[in-house]
């Protein structure tokens, strides 16, 4: 019995050390912003870091509060659908649950973003008509439908963030999230 307990204790200490990173893990997401009355694609880092949940059902897991929200929509977009050029209807979180979205900017042929459904399918859209005269185009080039949640923020609030760089986030910008799932 002592032998098994002796093995568990170092493992528990290692796990505790891994769950307490020396640098806080923060969420990086691709965002649609605006500058000079034109829509932009940017890589944002949320100012609030992940915390370790103490809530029953998720206790011990990484958690991040995204802020207060308004009404939420569930959209099913057909394969090969093109939504055309448009502005975000409100400052909102968009979560692509399945499928594939392709975002382009009118007048900027060098910047675009593929957003796959799933764990990396979260973006923030803040290029409303009040700040962008150009909007963006979203198409859904996949062979299956794309399912998305649109979640406007309460009172149009834009979450506190810093801009890591222009253009969408890259795989290197989001690698930290993979560590959250490590055993």
mmCIF file of C-alpha atoms in Angstrom, residues 50-117:
data_model
loop_
_atom_site.group_PDB
_atom_site.id
_atom_site.type_symbol
_atom_site.label_atom_id
_atom_site.label_comp_id
_atom_site.label_asym_id
_atom_site.label_seq_id
_atom_site.Cartn_x
_atom_site.Cartn_y
_atom_site.Cartn_z
ATOM 1 C CA UNK A 50 -7.778 31.593 -17.544
ATOM 2 C CA UNK A 51 -8.439 30.543 -13.948
ATOM 3 C CA UNK A 52 -8.878 27.114 -12.401
ATOM 4 C CA UNK A 53 -12.567 26.422 -11.915
ATOM 5 C CA UNK A 54 -13.961 25.555 -8.501
ATOM 6 C CA UNK A 55 -17.488 25.100 -9.853
ATOM 7 C CA UNK A 56 -18.991 21.637 -9.476
ATOM 8 C CA UNK A 57 -18.867 19.757 -12.759
ATOM 9 C CA UNK A 58 -15.836 21.681 -14.062
ATOM 10 C CA UNK A 59 -13.732 21.876 -10.895
ATOM 11 C CA UNK A 60 -10.015 21.766 -11.641
ATOM 12 C CA UNK A 61 -10.371 22.705 -15.315
ATOM 13 C CA UNK A 62 -9.303 25.937 -16.985
ATOM 14 C CA UNK A 63 -12.072 28.508 -17.289
ATOM 15 C CA UNK A 64 -12.433 31.991 -18.731
ATOM 16 C CA UNK A 65 -15.371 34.355 -18.324
ATOM 17 C CA UNK A 66 -16.174 35.996 -21.670
ATOM 18 C CA UNK A 67 -18.427 38.711 -20.249
ATOM 19 C CA UNK A 68 -22.126 39.460 -20.183
ATOM 20 C CA UNK A 69 -24.142 38.692 -23.280
ATOM 21 C CA UNK A 70 -27.421 39.560 -24.941
ATOM 22 C CA UNK A 71 -29.684 37.349 -27.077
ATOM 23 C CA UNK A 72 -28.042 34.385 -28.756
ATOM 24 C CA UNK A 73 -28.665 32.930 -32.239
ATOM 25 C CA UNK A 74 -28.032 29.424 -33.575
ATOM 26 C CA UNK A 75 -27.357 29.441 -37.325
ATOM 27 C CA UNK A 76 -27.078 26.572 -39.797
ATOM 28 C CA UNK A 77 -25.305 27.736 -42.956
ATOM 29 C CA UNK A 78 -25.360 25.450 -45.992
ATOM 30 C CA UNK A 79 -22.202 24.111 -47.615
ATOM 31 C CA UNK A 80 -20.777 26.418 -50.287
ATOM 32 C CA UNK A 81 -22.845 29.355 -48.945
ATOM 33 C CA UNK A 82 -21.582 32.908 -49.473
ATOM 34 C CA UNK A 83 -22.984 35.466 -47.020
ATOM 35 C CA UNK A 84 -21.704 38.391 -49.096
ATOM 36 C CA UNK A 85 -20.131 41.586 -47.822
ATOM 37 C CA UNK A 86 -21.665 42.719 -44.539
ATOM 38 C CA UNK A 87 -20.852 44.304 -41.200
ATOM 39 C CA UNK A 88 -21.180 42.574 -37.869
ATOM 40 C CA UNK A 89 -24.755 43.340 -36.727
ATOM 41 C CA UNK A 90 -23.449 43.960 -33.202
ATOM 42 C CA UNK A 91 -20.245 43.496 -31.227
ATOM 43 C CA UNK A 92 -20.461 39.766 -30.784
ATOM 44 C CA UNK A 93 -18.779 36.474 -30.106
ATOM 45 C CA UNK A 94 -19.173 33.974 -32.939
ATOM 46 C CA UNK A 95 -18.540 30.322 -32.202
ATOM 47 C CA UNK A 96 -18.279 28.037 -35.208
ATOM 48 C CA UNK A 97 -19.294 24.661 -33.806
ATOM 49 C CA UNK A 98 -18.899 22.684 -37.041
ATOM 50 C CA UNK A 99 -17.913 23.313 -40.633
ATOM 51 C CA UNK A 100 -15.599 25.948 -42.044
ATOM 52 C CA UNK A 101 -15.814 29.734 -42.411
ATOM 53 C CA UNK A 102 -13.626 31.795 -44.725
ATOM 54 C CA UNK A 103 -13.411 35.521 -43.944
ATOM 55 C CA UNK A 104 -12.063 38.071 -46.416
ATOM 56 C CA UNK A 105 -11.841 41.855 -46.459
ATOM 57 C CA UNK A 106 -12.981 43.970 -49.426
ATOM 58 C CA UNK A 107 -10.046 45.895 -50.831
ATOM 59 C CA UNK A 108 -7.457 43.763 -48.986
ATOM 60 C CA UNK A 109 -6.586 40.715 -51.053
ATOM 61 C CA UNK A 110 -3.639 39.798 -48.802
ATOM 62 C CA UNK A 111 -5.526 39.195 -45.537
ATOM 63 C CA UNK A 112 -8.027 36.403 -44.927
ATOM 64 C CA UNK A 113 -8.866 33.805 -42.301
ATOM 65 C CA UNK A 114 -10.063 30.223 -42.397
ATOM 66 C CA UNK A 115 -11.929 29.445 -39.176
ATOM 67 C CA UNK A 116 -12.657 25.747 -38.586
ATOM 68 C CA UNK A 117 -15.553 24.653 -36.435
#
